[in-house]
Amino acid sequence: MTGTHAILYTTDAEADREFLRDVLGFPHVDAGGGWLIFQLPPAELGVHPAEGAPTSELYLMCDDLDATLAELAAKGVQPVGERVEARWGVRAWVALPSGTQLGLYEPRHPVARGL
């Protein structure tokens, strides 16, 4: 395996691509016709037991969630809903231009990204 390729399905792909490019500043390549493929930070995968139907979630990890939210607020991006604290970390969500929610996560457990 050489990496992870995540797909975000959205109702306004162009606007959400602009957000990832211009607001979050992710480097990217154009795969043709404006289909931007973004370089993400290193990834890790957690596998949790399902309570109900199996699903998947996408979070962008940060070292300091409050600082990240403040940086995004300075760019006009506000969190959606309440932040969620747990012993293993804290989560919050922001809305992309399409309304799709993107999770942000500050882990408080050992992380695998430095392996």
Short mmCIF file of N, CA, C and O in Angstrom, two decimals:
data_model
loop_
_atom_site.label_atom_id
_atom_site.label_comp_id
_atom_site.label_asym_id
_atom_site.label_seq_id
_atom_site.Cartn_x
_atom_site.Cartn_y
_atom_site.Cartn_z
N MET A 1 0.84 -1.18 0.00
CA MET A 1 0.00 0.00 0.00
C MET A 1 0.88 1.24 0.00
O MET A 1 1.90 1.26 0.68
N THR A 2 0.46 2.26 -0.71
CA THR A 2 1.28 3.46 -0.82
C THR A 2 0.62 4.70 -0.23
O THR A 2 1.25 5.75 -0.14
N GLY A 3 -0.64 4.63 0.13
CA GLY A 3 -1.31 5.81 0.66
C GLY A 3 -2.79 5.55 0.82
O GLY A 3 -3.27 4.44 0.63
N THR A 4 -3.50 6.61 1.15
CA THR A 4 -4.95 6.56 1.30
C THR A 4 -5.56 7.56 0.33
O THR A 4 -5.09 8.69 0.23
N HIS A 5 -6.59 7.14 -0.39
CA HIS A 5 -7.32 8.06 -1.27
C HIS A 5 -8.74 8.13 -0.73
O HIS A 5 -9.48 7.15 -0.76
N ALA A 6 -9.10 9.26 -0.17
CA ALA A 6 -10.45 9.47 0.37
C ALA A 6 -11.27 10.25 -0.66
O ALA A 6 -10.73 11.07 -1.40
N ILE A 7 -12.56 9.98 -0.71
CA ILE A 7 -13.46 10.68 -1.62
C ILE A 7 -14.55 11.36 -0.80
O ILE A 7 -15.16 10.74 0.07
N LEU A 8 -14.77 12.61 -1.08
CA LEU A 8 -15.82 13.39 -0.43
C LEU A 8 -16.90 13.66 -1.47
O LEU A 8 -16.66 14.39 -2.43
N TYR A 9 -18.06 13.03 -1.33
CA TYR A 9 -19.17 13.27 -2.25
C TYR A 9 -19.92 14.50 -1.75
O TYR A 9 -20.22 14.63 -0.57
N THR A 10 -20.21 15.42 -2.66
CA THR A 10 -20.77 16.71 -2.28
C THR A 10 -21.74 17.21 -3.35
O THR A 10 -21.67 16.78 -4.50
N THR A 11 -22.61 18.12 -2.98
CA THR A 11 -23.56 18.69 -3.94
C THR A 11 -22.98 19.88 -4.69
O THR A 11 -23.59 20.35 -5.64
N ASP A 12 -21.82 20.38 -4.27
CA ASP A 12 -21.16 21.50 -4.96
C ASP A 12 -19.65 21.27 -4.94
O ASP A 12 -18.91 21.91 -4.18
N ALA A 13 -19.20 20.34 -5.78
CA ALA A 13 -17.79 19.93 -5.79
C ALA A 13 -16.86 21.10 -6.08
O ALA A 13 -15.81 21.23 -5.46
N GLU A 14 -17.23 21.97 -7.00
CA GLU A 14 -16.35 23.09 -7.35
C GLU A 14 -16.12 24.02 -6.16
O GLU A 14 -14.99 24.39 -5.85
N ALA A 15 -17.19 24.38 -5.46
CA ALA A 15 -17.05 25.28 -4.30
C ALA A 15 -16.26 24.61 -3.18
O ALA A 15 -15.43 25.25 -2.53
N ASP A 16 -16.49 23.32 -2.96
CA ASP A 16 -15.76 22.63 -1.90
C ASP A 16 -14.29 22.46 -2.27
O ASP A 16 -13.42 22.54 -1.40
N ARG A 17 -13.99 22.24 -3.55
CA ARG A 17 -12.59 22.19 -3.98
C ARG A 17 -11.91 23.54 -3.74
O ARG A 17 -10.76 23.59 -3.29
N GLU A 18 -12.60 24.63 -4.04
CA GLU A 18 -12.04 25.96 -3.78
C GLU A 18 -11.77 26.16 -2.30
O GLU A 18 -10.75 26.74 -1.92
N PHE A 19 -12.66 25.69 -1.44
CA PHE A 19 -12.48 25.79 0.01
C PHE A 19 -11.22 25.04 0.43
O PHE A 19 -10.39 25.58 1.17
N LEU A 20 -11.08 23.81 -0.02
CA LEU A 20 -9.91 23.01 0.35
C LEU A 20 -8.63 23.64 -0.18
O LEU A 20 -7.60 23.64 0.50
N ARG A 21 -8.70 24.23 -1.36
CA ARG A 21 -7.53 24.86 -1.97
C ARG A 21 -7.22 26.21 -1.32
O ARG A 21 -6.09 26.47 -0.90
N ASP A 22 -8.23 27.07 -1.22
CA ASP A 22 -8.00 28.47 -0.83
C ASP A 22 -8.09 28.72 0.67
O ASP A 22 -7.35 29.56 1.19
N VAL A 23 -8.97 28.05 1.37
CA VAL A 23 -9.13 28.29 2.81
C VAL A 23 -8.20 27.38 3.61
O VAL A 23 -7.47 27.85 4.48
N LEU A 24 -8.23 26.07 3.31
CA LEU A 24 -7.36 25.15 4.05
C LEU A 24 -5.95 25.11 3.48
O LEU A 24 -5.02 24.69 4.15
N GLY A 25 -5.78 25.57 2.23
CA GLY A 25 -4.45 25.67 1.64
C GLY A 25 -3.81 24.34 1.29
O GLY A 25 -2.58 24.25 1.26
N PHE A 26 -4.61 23.32 1.00
CA PHE A 26 -4.03 22.02 0.66
C PHE A 26 -3.40 22.06 -0.73
O PHE A 26 -4.04 22.48 -1.70
N PRO A 27 -2.15 21.60 -0.85
CA PRO A 27 -1.54 21.46 -2.17
C PRO A 27 -2.37 20.48 -3.01
O PRO A 27 -3.03 19.59 -2.46
N HIS A 28 -2.32 20.64 -4.32
CA HIS A 28 -3.16 19.80 -5.17
C HIS A 28 -2.56 19.64 -6.56
O HIS A 28 -1.66 20.39 -6.95
N VAL A 29 -3.07 18.68 -7.27
CA VAL A 29 -2.80 18.51 -8.69
C VAL A 29 -4.15 18.54 -9.40
O VAL A 29 -5.18 18.21 -8.79
N ASP A 30 -4.14 18.95 -10.65
CA ASP A 30 -5.36 18.92 -11.46
C ASP A 30 -5.33 17.65 -12.28
O ASP A 30 -4.45 17.46 -13.12
N ALA A 31 -6.27 16.76 -12.01
CA ALA A 31 -6.34 15.49 -12.72
C ALA A 31 -6.99 15.66 -14.09
O ALA A 31 -7.14 14.70 -14.82
N GLY A 32 -7.36 16.89 -14.43
CA GLY A 32 -7.99 17.18 -15.71
C GLY A 32 -9.38 17.75 -15.52
O GLY A 32 -10.14 17.27 -14.68
N GLY A 33 -9.69 18.81 -16.24
CA GLY A 33 -11.02 19.39 -16.18
C GLY A 33 -11.39 20.00 -14.85
O GLY A 33 -12.56 20.08 -14.52
N GLY A 34 -10.40 20.43 -14.08
CA GLY A 34 -10.68 21.05 -12.79
C GLY A 34 -10.90 20.06 -11.66
O GLY A 34 -11.25 20.45 -10.55
N TRP A 35 -10.69 18.78 -11.90
CA TRP A 35 -10.81 17.76 -10.87
C TRP A 35 -9.54 17.79 -10.04
O TRP A 35 -8.53 17.19 -10.41
N LEU A 36 -9.57 18.52 -8.94
CA LEU A 36 -8.39 18.67 -8.10
C LEU A 36 -8.26 17.48 -7.15
O LEU A 36 -9.24 17.05 -6.54
N ILE A 37 -7.05 16.97 -7.04
CA ILE A 37 -6.72 15.92 -6.10
C ILE A 37 -5.79 16.55 -5.06
O ILE A 37 -4.74 17.09 -5.41
N PHE A 38 -6.19 16.52 -3.80
CA PHE A 38 -5.49 17.23 -2.75
C PHE A 38 -4.53 16.34 -1.99
O PHE A 38 -4.85 15.20 -1.66
N GLN A 39 -3.37 16.91 -1.70
CA GLN A 39 -2.44 16.25 -0.79
C GLN A 39 -2.93 16.53 0.62
O GLN A 39 -3.17 17.68 0.99
N LEU A 40 -3.11 15.47 1.38
CA LEU A 40 -3.55 15.62 2.76
C LEU A 40 -2.38 15.37 3.69
O LEU A 40 -1.38 14.78 3.30
N PRO A 41 -2.53 15.78 4.93
CA PRO A 41 -1.51 15.44 5.92
C PRO A 41 -1.43 13.92 6.06
O PRO A 41 -2.32 13.20 5.60
N PRO A 42 -0.40 13.41 6.74
CA PRO A 42 -0.32 11.97 6.96
C PRO A 42 -1.62 11.45 7.55
O PRO A 42 -2.33 12.16 8.26
N ALA A 43 -1.93 10.21 7.25
CA ALA A 43 -3.21 9.63 7.66
C ALA A 43 -3.00 8.45 8.60
O ALA A 43 -1.93 7.84 8.63
N GLU A 44 -4.03 8.16 9.34
CA GLU A 44 -4.10 6.93 10.11
C GLU A 44 -5.53 6.45 10.07
O GLU A 44 -6.44 7.20 9.70
N LEU A 45 -5.75 5.20 10.40
CA LEU A 45 -7.08 4.60 10.32
C LEU A 45 -7.40 3.91 11.63
O LEU A 45 -6.63 3.07 12.10
N GLY A 46 -8.49 4.31 12.24
CA GLY A 46 -8.98 3.63 13.44
C GLY A 46 -10.17 2.76 13.04
O GLY A 46 -10.95 3.14 12.16
N VAL A 47 -10.31 1.62 13.67
CA VAL A 47 -11.43 0.72 13.40
C VAL A 47 -12.19 0.54 14.71
O VAL A 47 -11.64 0.06 15.69
N HIS A 48 -13.45 0.96 14.70
CA HIS A 48 -14.28 0.94 15.90
C HIS A 48 -15.44 -0.02 15.71
O HIS A 48 -15.92 -0.18 14.59
N PRO A 49 -15.96 -0.60 16.78
CA PRO A 49 -17.16 -1.41 16.65
C PRO A 49 -18.36 -0.52 16.30
O PRO A 49 -18.43 0.62 16.76
N ALA A 50 -19.23 -1.02 15.47
CA ALA A 50 -20.40 -0.25 15.04
C ALA A 50 -21.54 -0.44 16.02
O ALA A 50 -21.78 -1.54 16.51
N GLU A 51 -22.23 0.64 16.30
CA GLU A 51 -23.48 0.60 17.05
C GLU A 51 -24.58 0.86 16.03
O GLU A 51 -24.92 1.99 15.75
N GLY A 52 -25.08 -0.19 15.42
CA GLY A 52 -26.03 -0.05 14.32
C GLY A 52 -25.33 -0.35 13.00
O GLY A 52 -24.36 -1.10 12.95
N ALA A 53 -25.81 0.28 11.94
CA ALA A 53 -25.27 0.02 10.61
C ALA A 53 -23.83 0.52 10.49
O ALA A 53 -23.50 1.59 10.99
N PRO A 54 -22.96 -0.26 9.85
CA PRO A 54 -21.57 0.19 9.64
C PRO A 54 -21.54 1.48 8.82
O PRO A 54 -22.39 1.72 7.97
N THR A 55 -20.56 2.32 9.10
CA THR A 55 -20.41 3.60 8.41
C THR A 55 -18.94 3.99 8.42
O THR A 55 -18.10 3.25 8.95
N SER A 56 -18.60 5.13 7.87
CA SER A 56 -17.24 5.66 7.95
C SER A 56 -17.32 7.16 8.19
O SER A 56 -18.34 7.79 7.89
N GLU A 57 -16.25 7.72 8.74
CA GLU A 57 -16.19 9.15 9.03
C GLU A 57 -14.83 9.67 8.61
O GLU A 57 -13.85 8.93 8.61
N LEU A 58 -14.77 10.94 8.26
CA LEU A 58 -13.52 11.59 7.87
C LEU A 58 -13.29 12.78 8.79
O LEU A 58 -14.16 13.64 8.94
N TYR A 59 -12.12 12.79 9.42
CA TYR A 59 -11.71 13.92 10.27
C TYR A 59 -10.33 14.37 9.83
O TYR A 59 -9.48 13.54 9.52
N LEU A 60 -10.10 15.66 9.82
CA LEU A 60 -8.76 16.20 9.65
C LEU A 60 -8.21 16.42 11.05
O LEU A 60 -8.84 17.09 11.88
N MET A 61 -7.05 15.85 11.33
CA MET A 61 -6.45 15.94 12.66
C MET A 61 -5.69 17.25 12.82
O MET A 61 -5.11 17.76 11.86
N CYS A 62 -5.71 17.78 14.02
CA CYS A 62 -4.94 18.98 14.33
C CYS A 62 -4.35 18.83 15.73
O CYS A 62 -4.84 18.04 16.54
N ASP A 63 -3.30 19.56 15.99
CA ASP A 63 -2.65 19.50 17.30
C ASP A 63 -3.37 20.32 18.36
O ASP A 63 -3.29 20.03 19.54
N ASP A 64 -4.08 21.37 17.93
CA ASP A 64 -4.77 22.28 18.85
C ASP A 64 -6.08 22.69 18.18
O ASP A 64 -6.09 23.58 17.32
N LEU A 65 -7.16 22.04 18.55
CA LEU A 65 -8.45 22.30 17.91
C LEU A 65 -8.89 23.75 18.09
O LEU A 65 -9.37 24.37 17.14
N ASP A 66 -8.72 24.30 19.27
CA ASP A 66 -9.14 25.69 19.49
C ASP A 66 -8.38 26.65 18.58
O ASP A 66 -8.97 27.56 18.01
N ALA A 67 -7.07 26.46 18.44
CA ALA A 67 -6.28 27.31 17.55
C ALA A 67 -6.71 27.14 16.10
O ALA A 67 -6.79 28.11 15.34
N THR A 68 -7.00 25.91 15.71
CA THR A 68 -7.45 25.65 14.34
C THR A 68 -8.79 26.32 14.08
O THR A 68 -8.99 26.96 13.04
N LEU A 69 -9.72 26.21 15.03
CA LEU A 69 -11.02 26.85 14.86
C LEU A 69 -10.88 28.37 14.82
O LEU A 69 -11.58 29.04 14.05
N ALA A 70 -9.98 28.95 15.61
CA ALA A 70 -9.75 30.39 15.59
C ALA A 70 -9.17 30.82 14.25
O ALA A 70 -9.58 31.85 13.69
N GLU A 71 -8.24 30.04 13.72
CA GLU A 71 -7.65 30.35 12.41
C GLU A 71 -8.72 30.29 11.31
O GLU A 71 -8.76 31.16 10.44
N LEU A 72 -9.58 29.30 11.38
CA LEU A 72 -10.65 29.20 10.38
C LEU A 72 -11.68 30.32 10.56
O LEU A 72 -12.19 30.85 9.58
N ALA A 73 -11.99 30.70 11.80
CA ALA A 73 -12.93 31.80 12.05
C ALA A 73 -12.41 33.09 11.45
O ALA A 73 -13.19 33.90 10.92
N ALA A 74 -11.08 33.30 11.51
CA ALA A 74 -10.49 34.51 10.90
C ALA A 74 -10.68 34.51 9.39
O ALA A 74 -10.61 35.56 8.76
N LYS A 75 -10.93 33.34 8.81
CA LYS A 75 -11.18 33.22 7.37
C LYS A 75 -12.67 33.13 7.07
O LYS A 75 -13.07 32.83 5.95
N GLY A 76 -13.50 33.36 8.09
CA GLY A 76 -14.95 33.36 7.90
C GLY A 76 -15.62 32.01 8.04
O GLY A 76 -16.79 31.86 7.71
N VAL A 77 -14.91 31.01 8.55
CA VAL A 77 -15.47 29.66 8.69
C VAL A 77 -15.86 29.45 10.14
O VAL A 77 -15.03 29.58 11.04
N GLN A 78 -17.12 29.11 10.36
CA GLN A 78 -17.62 28.90 11.72
C GLN A 78 -17.90 27.42 11.95
O GLN A 78 -18.27 26.70 11.03
N PRO A 79 -17.73 26.95 13.19
CA PRO A 79 -18.06 25.55 13.49
C PRO A 79 -19.56 25.30 13.36
O PRO A 79 -20.37 26.21 13.47
N VAL A 80 -19.90 24.05 13.13
CA VAL A 80 -21.29 23.61 13.04
C VAL A 80 -21.56 22.76 14.27
O VAL A 80 -20.86 21.79 14.53
N GLY A 81 -22.54 23.15 15.05
CA GLY A 81 -22.87 22.38 16.24
C GLY A 81 -21.85 22.58 17.34
O GLY A 81 -21.01 23.48 17.30
N GLU A 82 -21.93 21.72 18.31
CA GLU A 82 -21.08 21.80 19.50
C GLU A 82 -19.84 20.93 19.33
O GLU A 82 -19.89 19.89 18.67
N ARG A 83 -18.75 21.35 19.94
CA ARG A 83 -17.57 20.50 19.99
C ARG A 83 -17.84 19.38 20.98
O ARG A 83 -18.60 19.55 21.93
N VAL A 84 -17.22 18.24 20.74
CA VAL A 84 -17.46 17.06 21.57
C VAL A 84 -16.14 16.67 22.23
O VAL A 84 -15.16 16.39 21.56
N GLU A 85 -16.15 16.67 23.56
CA GLU A 85 -14.98 16.29 24.36
C GLU A 85 -15.13 14.85 24.81
O GLU A 85 -16.22 14.43 25.20
N ALA A 86 -14.04 14.13 24.75
CA ALA A 86 -13.98 12.77 25.27
C ALA A 86 -12.58 12.54 25.82
O ALA A 86 -11.66 13.31 25.53
N ARG A 87 -12.38 11.49 26.58
CA ARG A 87 -11.05 11.24 27.16
C ARG A 87 -10.02 11.01 26.06
O ARG A 87 -8.86 11.29 26.23
N TRP A 88 -10.43 10.51 24.89
CA TRP A 88 -9.52 10.18 23.81
C TRP A 88 -9.30 11.32 22.83
O TRP A 88 -8.47 11.22 21.94
N GLY A 89 -10.08 12.41 22.95
CA GLY A 89 -9.89 13.54 22.04
C GLY A 89 -11.08 14.48 22.02
O GLY A 89 -12.07 14.26 22.71
N VAL A 90 -10.95 15.49 21.20
CA VAL A 90 -12.02 16.47 21.06
C VAL A 90 -12.29 16.67 19.57
O VAL A 90 -11.37 16.69 18.76
N ARG A 91 -13.58 16.79 19.22
CA ARG A 91 -13.99 16.92 17.83
C ARG A 91 -14.88 18.13 17.64
O ARG A 91 -15.58 18.55 18.55
N ALA A 92 -14.85 18.65 16.42
CA ALA A 92 -15.75 19.72 16.01
C ALA A 92 -15.95 19.55 14.51
O ALA A 92 -15.23 18.80 13.85
N TRP A 93 -16.91 20.27 13.97
CA TRP A 93 -17.21 20.18 12.55
C TRP A 93 -17.35 21.57 11.98
O TRP A 93 -17.80 22.50 12.65
N VAL A 94 -16.95 21.72 10.72
CA VAL A 94 -17.17 22.95 9.96
C VAL A 94 -17.95 22.57 8.71
O VAL A 94 -17.91 21.42 8.27
N ALA A 95 -18.66 23.55 8.16
CA ALA A 95 -19.42 23.30 6.94
C ALA A 95 -18.62 23.77 5.74
O ALA A 95 -18.07 24.87 5.73
N LEU A 96 -18.54 22.91 4.74
CA LEU A 96 -17.99 23.31 3.45
C LEU A 96 -19.04 24.16 2.73
O LEU A 96 -20.21 24.20 3.14
N PRO A 97 -18.67 24.86 1.67
CA PRO A 97 -19.65 25.69 0.97
C PRO A 97 -20.91 24.93 0.54
O PRO A 97 -22.00 25.50 0.52
N SER A 98 -20.78 23.63 0.26
CA SER A 98 -21.94 22.82 -0.15
C SER A 98 -22.86 22.51 1.02
O SER A 98 -23.97 22.04 0.82
N GLY A 99 -22.38 22.72 2.25
CA GLY A 99 -23.13 22.33 3.43
C GLY A 99 -22.64 21.00 4.00
O GLY A 99 -23.01 20.63 5.11
N THR A 100 -21.81 20.29 3.25
CA THR A 100 -21.22 19.05 3.74
C THR A 100 -20.39 19.36 4.98
O THR A 100 -19.64 20.33 5.00
N GLN A 101 -20.53 18.57 6.02
CA GLN A 101 -19.77 18.80 7.24
C GLN A 101 -18.44 18.05 7.20
O GLN A 101 -18.39 16.89 6.81
N LEU A 102 -17.39 18.74 7.61
CA LEU A 102 -16.05 18.18 7.65
C LEU A 102 -15.60 18.16 9.11
O LEU A 102 -15.63 19.19 9.79
N GLY A 103 -15.19 17.00 9.59
CA GLY A 103 -14.79 16.85 10.98
C GLY A 103 -13.36 17.29 11.21
O GLY A 103 -12.48 17.08 10.37
N LEU A 104 -13.13 17.91 12.35
CA LEU A 104 -11.79 18.27 12.83
C LEU A 104 -11.59 17.55 14.15
O LEU A 104 -12.51 17.46 14.96
N TYR A 105 -10.37 17.06 14.37
CA TYR A 105 -10.15 16.18 15.51
C TYR A 105 -8.78 16.43 16.12
O TYR A 105 -7.77 16.44 15.44
N GLU A 106 -8.78 16.68 17.43
CA GLU A 106 -7.54 16.80 18.21
C GLU A 106 -7.42 15.55 19.07
O GLU A 106 -8.15 15.40 20.06
N PRO A 107 -6.57 14.60 18.68
CA PRO A 107 -6.46 13.37 19.46
C PRO A 107 -5.75 13.60 20.79
O PRO A 107 -4.90 14.47 20.90
N ARG A 108 -6.15 12.82 21.77
CA ARG A 108 -5.48 12.83 23.07
C ARG A 108 -5.02 11.40 23.41
O ARG A 108 -5.00 11.02 24.56
N HIS A 109 -4.68 10.69 22.36
CA HIS A 109 -4.19 9.32 22.50
C HIS A 109 -2.94 9.21 21.63
O HIS A 109 -2.67 10.11 20.81
N PRO A 110 -2.15 8.16 21.77
CA PRO A 110 -1.00 8.00 20.88
C PRO A 110 -1.47 7.97 19.43
O PRO A 110 -2.52 7.40 19.12
N VAL A 111 -0.74 8.62 18.55
CA VAL A 111 -1.09 8.65 17.13
C VAL A 111 -0.07 7.83 16.33
O VAL A 111 1.08 7.68 16.72
N ALA A 112 -0.52 7.32 15.19
CA ALA A 112 0.32 6.45 14.37
C ALA A 112 1.06 7.20 13.27
O ALA A 112 1.91 6.63 12.61
N ARG A 113 0.77 8.48 13.08
CA ARG A 113 1.31 9.19 11.92
C ARG A 113 2.83 9.29 11.90
O ARG A 113 3.42 9.47 10.86
N GLY A 114 3.51 9.17 13.03
CA GLY A 114 4.95 9.29 13.05
C GLY A 114 5.70 7.97 12.89
O GLY A 114 6.92 7.93 12.99
N LEU A 115 4.95 6.89 12.66
CA LEU A 115 5.60 5.57 12.56
C LEU A 115 6.41 5.43 11.29
O LEU A 115 6.11 5.97 10.29
#
